[in-house]
mmCIF file of C-alpha atoms and ligand atoms in Angstrom:
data_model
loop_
_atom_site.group_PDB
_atom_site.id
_atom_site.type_symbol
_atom_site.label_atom_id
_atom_site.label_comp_id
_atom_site.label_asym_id
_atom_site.label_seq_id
_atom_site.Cartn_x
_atom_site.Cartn_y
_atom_site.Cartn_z
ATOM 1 C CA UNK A 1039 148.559 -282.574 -60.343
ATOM 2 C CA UNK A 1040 151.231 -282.108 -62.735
ATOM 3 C CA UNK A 1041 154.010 -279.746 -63.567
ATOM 4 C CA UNK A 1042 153.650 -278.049 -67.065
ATOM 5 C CA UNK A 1043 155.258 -274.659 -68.546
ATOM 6 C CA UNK A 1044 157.766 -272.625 -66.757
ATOM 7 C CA UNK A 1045 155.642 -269.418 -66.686
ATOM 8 C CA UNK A 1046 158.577 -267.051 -65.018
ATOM 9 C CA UNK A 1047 162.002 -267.694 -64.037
ATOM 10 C CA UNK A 1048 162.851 -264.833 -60.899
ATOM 11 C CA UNK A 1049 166.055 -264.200 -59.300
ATOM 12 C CA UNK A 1050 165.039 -267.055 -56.582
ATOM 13 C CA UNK A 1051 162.356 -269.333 -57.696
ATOM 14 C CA UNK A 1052 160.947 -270.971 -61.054
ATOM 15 C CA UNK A 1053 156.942 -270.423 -61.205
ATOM 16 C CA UNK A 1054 155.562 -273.308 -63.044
ATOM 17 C CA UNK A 1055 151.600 -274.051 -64.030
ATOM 18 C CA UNK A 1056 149.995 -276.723 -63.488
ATOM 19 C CA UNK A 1057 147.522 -278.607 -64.978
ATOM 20 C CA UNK A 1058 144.772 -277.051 -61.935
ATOM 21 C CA UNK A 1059 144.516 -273.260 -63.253
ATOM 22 C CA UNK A 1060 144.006 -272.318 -60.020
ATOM 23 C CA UNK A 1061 147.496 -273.859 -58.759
ATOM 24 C CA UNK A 1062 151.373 -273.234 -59.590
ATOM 25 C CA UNK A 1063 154.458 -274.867 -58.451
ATOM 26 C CA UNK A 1064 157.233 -272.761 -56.687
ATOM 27 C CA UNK A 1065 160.638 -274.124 -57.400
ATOM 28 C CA UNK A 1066 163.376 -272.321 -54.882
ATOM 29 C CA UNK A 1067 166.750 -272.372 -56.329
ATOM 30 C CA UNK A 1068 169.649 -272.599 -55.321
ATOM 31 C CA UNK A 1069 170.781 -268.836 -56.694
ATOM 32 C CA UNK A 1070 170.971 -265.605 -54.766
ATOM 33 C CA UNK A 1071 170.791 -262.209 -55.185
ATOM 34 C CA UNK A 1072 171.840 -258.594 -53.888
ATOM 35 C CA UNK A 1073 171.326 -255.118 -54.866
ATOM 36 C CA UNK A 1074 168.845 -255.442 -57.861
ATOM 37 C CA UNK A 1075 170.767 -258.869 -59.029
ATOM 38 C CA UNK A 1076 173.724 -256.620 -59.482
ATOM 39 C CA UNK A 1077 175.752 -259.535 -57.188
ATOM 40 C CA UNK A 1078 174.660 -262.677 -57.624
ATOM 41 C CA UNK A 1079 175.750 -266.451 -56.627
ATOM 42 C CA UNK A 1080 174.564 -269.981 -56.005
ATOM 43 C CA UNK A 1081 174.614 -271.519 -52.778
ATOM 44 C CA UNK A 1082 174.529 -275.034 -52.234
ATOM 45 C CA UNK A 1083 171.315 -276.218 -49.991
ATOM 46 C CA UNK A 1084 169.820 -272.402 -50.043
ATOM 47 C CA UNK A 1085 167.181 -273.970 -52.332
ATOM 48 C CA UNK A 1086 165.559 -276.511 -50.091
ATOM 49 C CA UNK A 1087 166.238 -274.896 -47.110
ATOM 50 C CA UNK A 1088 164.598 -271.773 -47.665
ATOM 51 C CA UNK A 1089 161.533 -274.101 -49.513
ATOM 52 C CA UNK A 1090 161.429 -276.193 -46.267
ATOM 53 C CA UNK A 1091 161.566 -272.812 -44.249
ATOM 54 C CA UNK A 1092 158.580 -271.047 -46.011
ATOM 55 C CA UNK A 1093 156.338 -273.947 -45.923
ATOM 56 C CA UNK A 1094 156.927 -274.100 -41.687
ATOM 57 C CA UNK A 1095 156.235 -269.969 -41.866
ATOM 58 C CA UNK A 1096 153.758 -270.129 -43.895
ATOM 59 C CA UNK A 1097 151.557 -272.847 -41.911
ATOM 60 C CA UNK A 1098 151.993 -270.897 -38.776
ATOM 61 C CA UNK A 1099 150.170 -268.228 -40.458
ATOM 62 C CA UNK A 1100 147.669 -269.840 -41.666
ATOM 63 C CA UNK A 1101 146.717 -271.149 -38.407
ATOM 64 C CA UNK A 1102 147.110 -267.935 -37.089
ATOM 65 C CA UNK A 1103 144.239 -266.833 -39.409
ATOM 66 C CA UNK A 1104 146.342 -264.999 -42.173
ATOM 67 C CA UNK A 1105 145.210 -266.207 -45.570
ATOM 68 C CA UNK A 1106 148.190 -267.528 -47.655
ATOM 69 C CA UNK A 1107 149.109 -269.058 -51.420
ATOM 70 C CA UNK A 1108 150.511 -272.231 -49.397
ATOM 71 C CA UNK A 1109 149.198 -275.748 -50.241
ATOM 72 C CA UNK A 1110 151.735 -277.996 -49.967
ATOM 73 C CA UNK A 1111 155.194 -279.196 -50.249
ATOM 74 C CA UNK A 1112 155.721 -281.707 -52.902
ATOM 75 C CA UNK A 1113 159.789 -282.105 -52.980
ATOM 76 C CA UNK A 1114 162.704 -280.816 -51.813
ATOM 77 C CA UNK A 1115 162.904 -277.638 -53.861
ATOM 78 C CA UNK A 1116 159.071 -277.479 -54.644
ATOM 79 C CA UNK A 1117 155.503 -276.337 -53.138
ATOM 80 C CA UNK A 1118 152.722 -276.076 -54.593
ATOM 81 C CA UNK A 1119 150.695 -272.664 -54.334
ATOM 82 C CA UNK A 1120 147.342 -270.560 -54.923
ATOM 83 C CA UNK A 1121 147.898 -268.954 -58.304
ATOM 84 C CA UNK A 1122 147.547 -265.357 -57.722
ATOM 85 C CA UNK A 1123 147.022 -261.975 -59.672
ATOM 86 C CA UNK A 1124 149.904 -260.505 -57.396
ATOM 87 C CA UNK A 1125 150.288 -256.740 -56.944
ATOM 88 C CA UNK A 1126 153.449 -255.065 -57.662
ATOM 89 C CA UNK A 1127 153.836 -253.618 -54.426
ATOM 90 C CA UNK A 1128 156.487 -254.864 -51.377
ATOM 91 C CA UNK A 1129 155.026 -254.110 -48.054
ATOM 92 C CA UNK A 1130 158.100 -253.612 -45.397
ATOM 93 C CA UNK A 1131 157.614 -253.664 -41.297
ATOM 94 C CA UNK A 1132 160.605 -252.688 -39.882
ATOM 95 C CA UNK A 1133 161.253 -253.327 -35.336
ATOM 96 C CA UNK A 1134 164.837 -252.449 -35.438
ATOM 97 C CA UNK A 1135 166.510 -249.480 -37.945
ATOM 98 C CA UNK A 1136 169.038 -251.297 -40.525
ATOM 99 C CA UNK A 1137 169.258 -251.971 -44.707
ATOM 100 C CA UNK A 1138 167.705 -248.785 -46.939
ATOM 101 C CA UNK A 1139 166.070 -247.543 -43.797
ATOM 102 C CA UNK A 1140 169.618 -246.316 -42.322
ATOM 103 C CA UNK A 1141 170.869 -244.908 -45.748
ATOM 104 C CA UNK A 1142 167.924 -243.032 -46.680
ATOM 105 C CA UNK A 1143 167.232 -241.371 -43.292
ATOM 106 C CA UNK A 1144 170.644 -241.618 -41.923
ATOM 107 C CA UNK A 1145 169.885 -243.529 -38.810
ATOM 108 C CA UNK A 1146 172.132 -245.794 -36.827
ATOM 109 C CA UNK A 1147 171.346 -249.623 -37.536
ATOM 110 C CA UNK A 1148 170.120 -251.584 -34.045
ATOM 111 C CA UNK A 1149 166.960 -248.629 -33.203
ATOM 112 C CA UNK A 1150 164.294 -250.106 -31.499
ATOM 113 C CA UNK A 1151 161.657 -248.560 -33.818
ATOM 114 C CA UNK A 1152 158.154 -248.027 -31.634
ATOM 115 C CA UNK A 1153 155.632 -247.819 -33.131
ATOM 116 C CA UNK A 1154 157.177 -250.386 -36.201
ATOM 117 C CA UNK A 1155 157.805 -248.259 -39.608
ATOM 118 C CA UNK A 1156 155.476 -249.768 -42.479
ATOM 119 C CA UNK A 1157 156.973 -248.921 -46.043
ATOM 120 C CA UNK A 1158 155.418 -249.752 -49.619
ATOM 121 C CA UNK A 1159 157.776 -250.323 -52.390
ATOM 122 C CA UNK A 1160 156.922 -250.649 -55.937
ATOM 123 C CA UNK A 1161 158.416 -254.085 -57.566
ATOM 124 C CA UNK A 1162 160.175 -252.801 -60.157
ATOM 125 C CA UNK A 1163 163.917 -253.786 -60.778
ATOM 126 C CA UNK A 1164 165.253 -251.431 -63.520
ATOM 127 C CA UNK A 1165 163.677 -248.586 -60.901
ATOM 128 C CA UNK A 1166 165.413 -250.385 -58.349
ATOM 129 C CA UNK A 1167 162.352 -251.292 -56.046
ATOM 130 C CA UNK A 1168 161.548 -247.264 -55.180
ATOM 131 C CA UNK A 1169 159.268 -246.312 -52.331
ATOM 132 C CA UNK A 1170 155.877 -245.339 -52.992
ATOM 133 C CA UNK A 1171 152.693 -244.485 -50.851
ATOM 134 C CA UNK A 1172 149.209 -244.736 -50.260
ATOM 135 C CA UNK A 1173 148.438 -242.345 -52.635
ATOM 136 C CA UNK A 1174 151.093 -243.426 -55.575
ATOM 137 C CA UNK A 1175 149.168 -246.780 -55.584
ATOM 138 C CA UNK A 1176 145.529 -245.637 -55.805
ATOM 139 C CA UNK A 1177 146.567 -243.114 -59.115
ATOM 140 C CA UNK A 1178 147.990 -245.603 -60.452
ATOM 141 C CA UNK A 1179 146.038 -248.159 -59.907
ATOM 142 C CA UNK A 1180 147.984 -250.873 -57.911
ATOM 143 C CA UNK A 1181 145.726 -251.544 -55.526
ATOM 144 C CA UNK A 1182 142.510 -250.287 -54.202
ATOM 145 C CA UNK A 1183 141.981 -248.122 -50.873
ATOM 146 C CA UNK A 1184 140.421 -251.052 -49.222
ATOM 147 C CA UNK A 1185 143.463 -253.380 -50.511
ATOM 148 C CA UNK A 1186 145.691 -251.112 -48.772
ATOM 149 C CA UNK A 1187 144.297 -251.152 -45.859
ATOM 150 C CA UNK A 1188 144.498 -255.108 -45.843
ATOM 151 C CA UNK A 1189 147.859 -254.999 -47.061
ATOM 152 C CA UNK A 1190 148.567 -252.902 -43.667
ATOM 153 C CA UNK A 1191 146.292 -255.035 -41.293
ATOM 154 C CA UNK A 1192 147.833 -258.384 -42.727
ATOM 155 C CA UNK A 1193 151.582 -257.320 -42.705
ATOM 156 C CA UNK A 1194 151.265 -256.166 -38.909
ATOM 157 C CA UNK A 1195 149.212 -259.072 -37.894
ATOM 158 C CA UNK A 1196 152.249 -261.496 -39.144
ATOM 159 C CA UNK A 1197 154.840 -258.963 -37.327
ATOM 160 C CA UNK A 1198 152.851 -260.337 -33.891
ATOM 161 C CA UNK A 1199 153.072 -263.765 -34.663
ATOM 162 C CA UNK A 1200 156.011 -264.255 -36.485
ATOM 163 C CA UNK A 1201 157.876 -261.727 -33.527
ATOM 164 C CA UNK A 1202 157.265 -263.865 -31.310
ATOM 165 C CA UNK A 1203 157.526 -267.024 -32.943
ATOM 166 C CA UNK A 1204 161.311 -265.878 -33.455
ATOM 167 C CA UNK A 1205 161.441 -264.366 -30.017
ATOM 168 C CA UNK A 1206 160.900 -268.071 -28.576
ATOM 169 C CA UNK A 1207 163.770 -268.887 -30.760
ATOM 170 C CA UNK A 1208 165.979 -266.467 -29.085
ATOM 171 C CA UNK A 1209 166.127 -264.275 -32.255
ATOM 172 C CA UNK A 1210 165.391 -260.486 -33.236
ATOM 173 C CA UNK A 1211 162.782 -260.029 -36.283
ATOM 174 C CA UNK A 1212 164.079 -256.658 -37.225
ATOM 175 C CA UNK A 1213 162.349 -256.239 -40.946
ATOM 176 C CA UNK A 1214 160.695 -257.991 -43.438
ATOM 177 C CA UNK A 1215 159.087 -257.995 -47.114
ATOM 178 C CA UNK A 1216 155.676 -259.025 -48.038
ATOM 179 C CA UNK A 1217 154.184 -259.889 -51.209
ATOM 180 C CA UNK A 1218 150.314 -260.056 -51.533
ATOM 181 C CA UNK A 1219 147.734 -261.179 -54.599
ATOM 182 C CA UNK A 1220 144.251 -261.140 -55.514
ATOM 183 C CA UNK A 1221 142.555 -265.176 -55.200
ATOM 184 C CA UNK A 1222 138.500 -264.436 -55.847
ATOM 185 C CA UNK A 1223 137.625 -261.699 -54.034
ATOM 186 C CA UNK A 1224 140.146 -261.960 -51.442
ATOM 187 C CA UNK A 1225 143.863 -260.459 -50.895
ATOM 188 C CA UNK A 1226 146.452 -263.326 -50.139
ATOM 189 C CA UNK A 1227 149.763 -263.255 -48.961
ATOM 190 C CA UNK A 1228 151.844 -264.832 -51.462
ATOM 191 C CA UNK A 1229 155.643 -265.432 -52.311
ATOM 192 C CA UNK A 1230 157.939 -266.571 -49.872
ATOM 193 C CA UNK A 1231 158.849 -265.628 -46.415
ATOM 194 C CA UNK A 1232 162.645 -266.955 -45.552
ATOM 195 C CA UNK A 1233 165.711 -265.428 -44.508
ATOM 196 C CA UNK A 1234 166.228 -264.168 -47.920
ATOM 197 C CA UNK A 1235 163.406 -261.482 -47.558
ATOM 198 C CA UNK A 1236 163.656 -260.497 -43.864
ATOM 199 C CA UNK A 1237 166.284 -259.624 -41.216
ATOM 200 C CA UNK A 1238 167.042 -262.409 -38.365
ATOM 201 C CA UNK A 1239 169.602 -261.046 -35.644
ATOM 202 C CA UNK A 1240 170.674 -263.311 -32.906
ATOM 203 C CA UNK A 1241 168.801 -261.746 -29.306
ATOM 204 C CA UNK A 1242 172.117 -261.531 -27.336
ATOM 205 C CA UNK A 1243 174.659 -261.345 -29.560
ATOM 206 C CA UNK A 1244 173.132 -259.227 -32.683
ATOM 207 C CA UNK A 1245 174.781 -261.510 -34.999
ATOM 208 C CA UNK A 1246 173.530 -261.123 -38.653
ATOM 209 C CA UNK A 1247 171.922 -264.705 -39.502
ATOM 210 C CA UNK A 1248 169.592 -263.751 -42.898
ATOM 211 C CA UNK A 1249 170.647 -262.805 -46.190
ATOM 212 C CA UNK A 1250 173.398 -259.262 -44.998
ATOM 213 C CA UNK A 1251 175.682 -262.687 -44.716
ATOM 214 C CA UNK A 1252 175.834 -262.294 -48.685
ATOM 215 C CA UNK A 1253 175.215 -259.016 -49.262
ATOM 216 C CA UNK A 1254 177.908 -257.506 -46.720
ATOM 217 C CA UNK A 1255 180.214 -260.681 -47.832
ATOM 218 C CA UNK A 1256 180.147 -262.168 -44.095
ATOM 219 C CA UNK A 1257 180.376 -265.836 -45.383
ATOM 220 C CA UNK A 1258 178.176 -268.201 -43.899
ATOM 221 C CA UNK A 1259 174.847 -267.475 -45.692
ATOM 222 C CA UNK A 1260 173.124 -270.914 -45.715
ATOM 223 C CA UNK A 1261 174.395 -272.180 -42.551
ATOM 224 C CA UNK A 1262 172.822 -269.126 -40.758
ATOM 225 C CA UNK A 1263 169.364 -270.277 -42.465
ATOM 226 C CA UNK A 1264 170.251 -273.323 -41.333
ATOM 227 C CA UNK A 1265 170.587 -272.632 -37.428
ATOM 228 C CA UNK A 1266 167.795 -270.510 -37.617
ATOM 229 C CA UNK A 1267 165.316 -273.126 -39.251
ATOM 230 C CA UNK A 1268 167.588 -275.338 -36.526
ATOM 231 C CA UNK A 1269 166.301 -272.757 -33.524
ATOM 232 C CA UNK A 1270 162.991 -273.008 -34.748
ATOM 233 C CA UNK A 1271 162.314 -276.860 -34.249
ATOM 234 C CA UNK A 1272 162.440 -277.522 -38.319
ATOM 235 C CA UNK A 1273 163.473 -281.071 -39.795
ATOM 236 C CA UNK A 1274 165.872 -280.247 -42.890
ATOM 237 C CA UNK A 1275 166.358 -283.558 -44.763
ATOM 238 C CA UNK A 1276 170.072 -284.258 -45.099
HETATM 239 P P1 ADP B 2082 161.814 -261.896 -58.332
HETATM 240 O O1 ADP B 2082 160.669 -261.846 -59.294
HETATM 241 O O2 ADP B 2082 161.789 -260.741 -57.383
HETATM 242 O O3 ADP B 2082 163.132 -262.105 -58.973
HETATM 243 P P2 ADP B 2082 161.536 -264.677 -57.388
HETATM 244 O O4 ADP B 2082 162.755 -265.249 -58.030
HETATM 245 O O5 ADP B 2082 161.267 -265.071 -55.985
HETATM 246 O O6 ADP B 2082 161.521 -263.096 -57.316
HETATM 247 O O7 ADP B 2082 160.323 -265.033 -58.330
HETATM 248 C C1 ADP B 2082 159.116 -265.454 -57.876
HETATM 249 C C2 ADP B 2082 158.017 -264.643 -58.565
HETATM 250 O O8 ADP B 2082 156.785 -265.324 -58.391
HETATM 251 C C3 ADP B 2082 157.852 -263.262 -57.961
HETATM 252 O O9 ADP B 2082 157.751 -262.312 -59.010
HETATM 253 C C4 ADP B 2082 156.539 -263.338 -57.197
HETATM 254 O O10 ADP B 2082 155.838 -262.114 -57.188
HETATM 255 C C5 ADP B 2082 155.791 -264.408 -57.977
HETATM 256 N N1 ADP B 2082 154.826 -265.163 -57.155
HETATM 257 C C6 ADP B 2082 155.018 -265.598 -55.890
HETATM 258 N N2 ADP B 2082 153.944 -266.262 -55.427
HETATM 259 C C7 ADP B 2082 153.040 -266.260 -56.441
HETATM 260 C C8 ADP B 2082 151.712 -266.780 -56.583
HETATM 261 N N3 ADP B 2082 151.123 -267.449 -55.596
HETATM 262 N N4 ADP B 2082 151.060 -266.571 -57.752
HETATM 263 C C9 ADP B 2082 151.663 -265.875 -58.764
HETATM 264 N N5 ADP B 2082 152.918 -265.381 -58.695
HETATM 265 C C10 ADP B 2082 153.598 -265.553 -57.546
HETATM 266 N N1 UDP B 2083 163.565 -257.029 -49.093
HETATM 267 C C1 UDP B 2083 163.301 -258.061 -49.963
HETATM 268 N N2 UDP B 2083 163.273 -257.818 -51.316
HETATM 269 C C2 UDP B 2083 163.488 -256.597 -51.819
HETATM 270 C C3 UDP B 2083 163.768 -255.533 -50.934
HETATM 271 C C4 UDP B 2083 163.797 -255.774 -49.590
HETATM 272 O O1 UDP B 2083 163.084 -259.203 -49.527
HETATM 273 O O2 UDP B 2083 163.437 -256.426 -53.052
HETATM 274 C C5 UDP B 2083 163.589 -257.266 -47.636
HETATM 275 C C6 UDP B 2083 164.996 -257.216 -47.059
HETATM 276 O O3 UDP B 2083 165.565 -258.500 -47.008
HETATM 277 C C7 UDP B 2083 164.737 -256.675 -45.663
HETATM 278 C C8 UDP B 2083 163.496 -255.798 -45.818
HETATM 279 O O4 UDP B 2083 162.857 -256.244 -46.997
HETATM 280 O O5 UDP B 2083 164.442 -257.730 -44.772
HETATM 281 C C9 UDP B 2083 163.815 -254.323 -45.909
HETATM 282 O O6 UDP B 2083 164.765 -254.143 -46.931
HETATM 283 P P1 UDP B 2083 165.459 -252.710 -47.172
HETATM 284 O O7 UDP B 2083 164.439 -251.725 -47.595
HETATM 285 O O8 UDP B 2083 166.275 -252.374 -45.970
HETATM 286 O O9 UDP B 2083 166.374 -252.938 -48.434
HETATM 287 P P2 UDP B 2083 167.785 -253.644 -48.611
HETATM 288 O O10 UDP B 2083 168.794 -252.715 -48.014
HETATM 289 O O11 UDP B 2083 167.696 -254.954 -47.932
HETATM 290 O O12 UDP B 2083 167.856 -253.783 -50.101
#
């Protein structure tokens, strides 16, 4: 398979096609961004760590029956992926009250949230990602009923697994973003899950170990990916 046009350049990764139709490379730089890429910055390592992080995610959810984009890892920086017609739509579970949660509702961070909050946000940058619901989607024509309703069951079936996954790690899942996409008939989970799009606390200690290191300017962004991927039983290469 090989690597052909860049097809978009994000905030985080290079999409590339291939010459399968059906298949596109992921390339995860080493850039980062915060409030709508109003701060950004690159950080040495973030690149393969968080491509080396994803691939181990996205295989445990796979095997725990949760359709994903993932094929393979092919380099450092690279995987190769499902192309799919993705939906403009973020789907947020939240466990624990912190980020937009706290400052739209003007809640404490740290509350255990029972049941877990699911939000839908529309991927829009220059609108600055703004909620939406059920009903926002279907008149406009984002997704179907029935695609919201696996967009629901798949986000809370990888808040089980993934909970405890990090909970054998010693570490809090608090929140997390999910991107999904039509392949055939079928809605797959697609983009990236690393500490760039969720929240990772340390169990005892509450310390912050995902990406609120850059956006609150707490230093220490990459090696906090790194002792998480480290917690989890991941190989890094050097
Ligand atoms: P952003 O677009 O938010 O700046 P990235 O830098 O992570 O984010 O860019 C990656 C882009 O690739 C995102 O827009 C994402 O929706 C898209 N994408 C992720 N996985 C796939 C896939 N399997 N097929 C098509 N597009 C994808
Ligand atoms: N998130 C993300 N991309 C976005 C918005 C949010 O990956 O464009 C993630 C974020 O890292 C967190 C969760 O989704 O884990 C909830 O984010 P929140 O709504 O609190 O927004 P934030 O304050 O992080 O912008």
């Amino acid at each position: 398979m090989k690597k052909q046009a860049e097809l978009y350049a994000g905030k985080a990764k290079t999409v590339y096609t291939t010459d399968d139709p059906d298949k596109l490379i992921l390339h995860f730089r080493n850039d980062t961004s915060a409030f709508d890429g109003e701060k950004v910055a690159r950080l040495e390592r973030k690149g393969m760590v968080n491509n080396v992080f994803n691939a181990f995610i996205m295989q445990k959810l796979e095997a725990a029956g949760i359709p994903t984009h993932f094929i393979e890892r092919i380099s450092d920086e690279e995987s190769v992926v499902k192309r799919l017609d993705m939906l403009p739509i973020e789907c947020v579970v939240r466990n624990i009250s912190a980020g937009s949660l706290c400052k739209r509702l003007g809640v404490e961070e740290g509350r255990d949230l029972e049941p877990p909050i699911f939000e839908f946000f529309l991927k829009n940058d220059e609108l600055h990602d703004p909620m939406i619901n059920d009903y926002h989607i279907i008149t406009f024509r984002w997704a179907t009923e029935q695609e919201i309703a696996r967009m629901k069951e798949l986000t809370f079936q990888v808040n089980t697994v993934l909970k405890q996954l990090f909970a054998d790690a010693g570490l809090l899942l608090v929140d997390y973003k999910l991107e999904f996409g039509r392949f055939g008939g079928e809605l797959v989970l697609g983009d990236e899950f690393t500490p760039d799009g969720c929240r990772l606390w340390d169990a005892e200690t509450r310390r912050k170990l995902d990406k609120d290191r850059f956006r609150q300017g707490l230093g220490g962004v990459v090696e906090a990916y790194e002792e998480v991927a480290h917690r989890l039983g991941i190989e890094l290469p050097d």
